[in-house]
Amino acid sequence: MEINVLKPTEQNEAEILIVGLSRHPDNADGWKGLEKRFDGRLADWIKGGLSFDLNSLSIYPTLKGDIPRVLFVGIGDRKKLTEDELRRSFGIAGKQLVKEKIRHAAIYTASFENGEVNGEQVAHLAAEGIQMGAYRFADYKTNSNEVDHRVESLSFLTEQPADAIRQAAFVGTVHAEAVNEARTLVNMPANILTPTAMAEYAQELSEAYGFETDILGRSEIEELGMGALLAVNQGSVEEPRLIVMKYKATDSFEAPLALVGKGITFDTGGYSLKPKDGIVGMKGDMGGAAAVLGAMRVIGELKPDKDVVAVIASTDNMVSGNAFKPDDVITSMSGKTIEILNTDAEGRLVLADAVTYAKQLGASQVVDVATLTGGVIVALGKDKTGALTNDEAFYGKLLDVSKKTGEFVWQLPLTESDKKRLRKSDVADLNNSPGRDGHMIFGGGFVGEFVGDTPWIHLDIAGTSHADAAHDLGPAGGTGAMVRTLASFVEKLGNKE
């Protein structure tokens, strides 16, 4: 998207001006500037029924000047406005821009600023929120003649230094575009987004940003002894893929952070078959892979000072005469044996081999992200990502970042008692499903058995990767959960503290 930065008095070719309307305006200069721009009619408009309520929208014709219409966005009490509230307000505005078929919009930056949110943050949140709110999935319907309307440019009207505003808006744009691409991946049907197609997308991403990439097929996976990934793939006609992408911030590429994603492109549950209501939507069981790919796009654009290796284990989980079964015993890449008690607990199996491989590549820290369990939804609802960790300081840094990105993360405990239940088996080192109680903890804790002492965070996005209904920052469907948090976390780790 094109970004422009102009003085408030400069001529502008935008089709609409977005203005924040505060119940108690405390930016006197900005308010006077608005009064001047609208020839003193602002007070009359307010008396006529403009709403100050947070997220309320009102459109008025300006009748005079270079911009024909103004979109007032209610921001409540400006002094109490938070970054997350402002991001969501811009998301709602983005939806309205699409509805109004607006391609070129301007933003009166000062009208959204307060003591906590400066002009640069407004630019970032506007570019991020508007594009996320305006997202639409390009579906496969053949009878639609609707023209695709997109917001093509944003102009920021501000007295602040143009370079800083432009850079902040650029970062917001990169974040939003990566989230929207991750959403598209999650929304794609499984007969189109196969493991092979996902690998091809990763290859294209790598070529665009200069990542070193390895795409491993069945024969290479067999040579590595990835018995857990192969077991899940056993019933499928689709080839598995192990996708490895390296972002080298340093020549030495020592001790990289590993981002590990679950890439199950469709999950039937295997012989532990999902019910008919539960199997619909399982095209999105690769939400963790989408989050990692989205984060890698941001990393490629912004080039943080931190080495990163992305590892994605991708397959579907199907039922056939060759599929793995409950009571099977398989051997993972690590050499640990696993008793299969539930073939629908397959995500933790592919992640076990993926984190083992990441450690072999020298990863000094691991973050895995997956649509792993329905248990996280039972525990936390659909608006919170569940987390486990073996390193509180490491997790604390991610938690700080998630608060800035507005992605709610909540840590659950992983106790020695939980670990003992994972290790309880008469025939193997581990079992893959100790029970339904504490299901999210057992799912993530199973992955932790293959991480060892390496600093590790597990993120279960089974609830947050998909929205059942439209929301402030987008439509129903894939959400692109954790893309911005993962990318911002990498940037934070790259900063020399």
mmCIF file of C-alpha atoms in Angstrom, residues 11 37 62-68:
data_model
loop_
_atom_site.group_PDB
_atom_site.id
_atom_site.type_symbol
_atom_site.label_atom_id
_atom_site.label_comp_id
_atom_site.label_asym_id
_atom_site.label_seq_id
_atom_site.Cartn_x
_atom_site.Cartn_y
_atom_site.Cartn_z
ATOM 1 C CA GLN A 11 -3.467 19.750 -0.969
ATOM 2 C CA ARG A 37 -10.208 22.983 7.746
ATOM 3 C CA THR A 62 -17.191 18.604 3.607
ATOM 4 C CA LEU A 63 -18.866 20.710 0.859
ATOM 5 C CA LYS A 64 -15.617 22.613 0.467
ATOM 6 C CA GLY A 65 -11.938 21.823 0.151
ATOM 7 C CA ASP A 66 -9.760 19.212 -1.478
ATOM 8 C CA ILE A 67 -11.222 16.157 0.325
ATOM 9 C CA PRO A 68 -14.950 15.641 -0.362
#
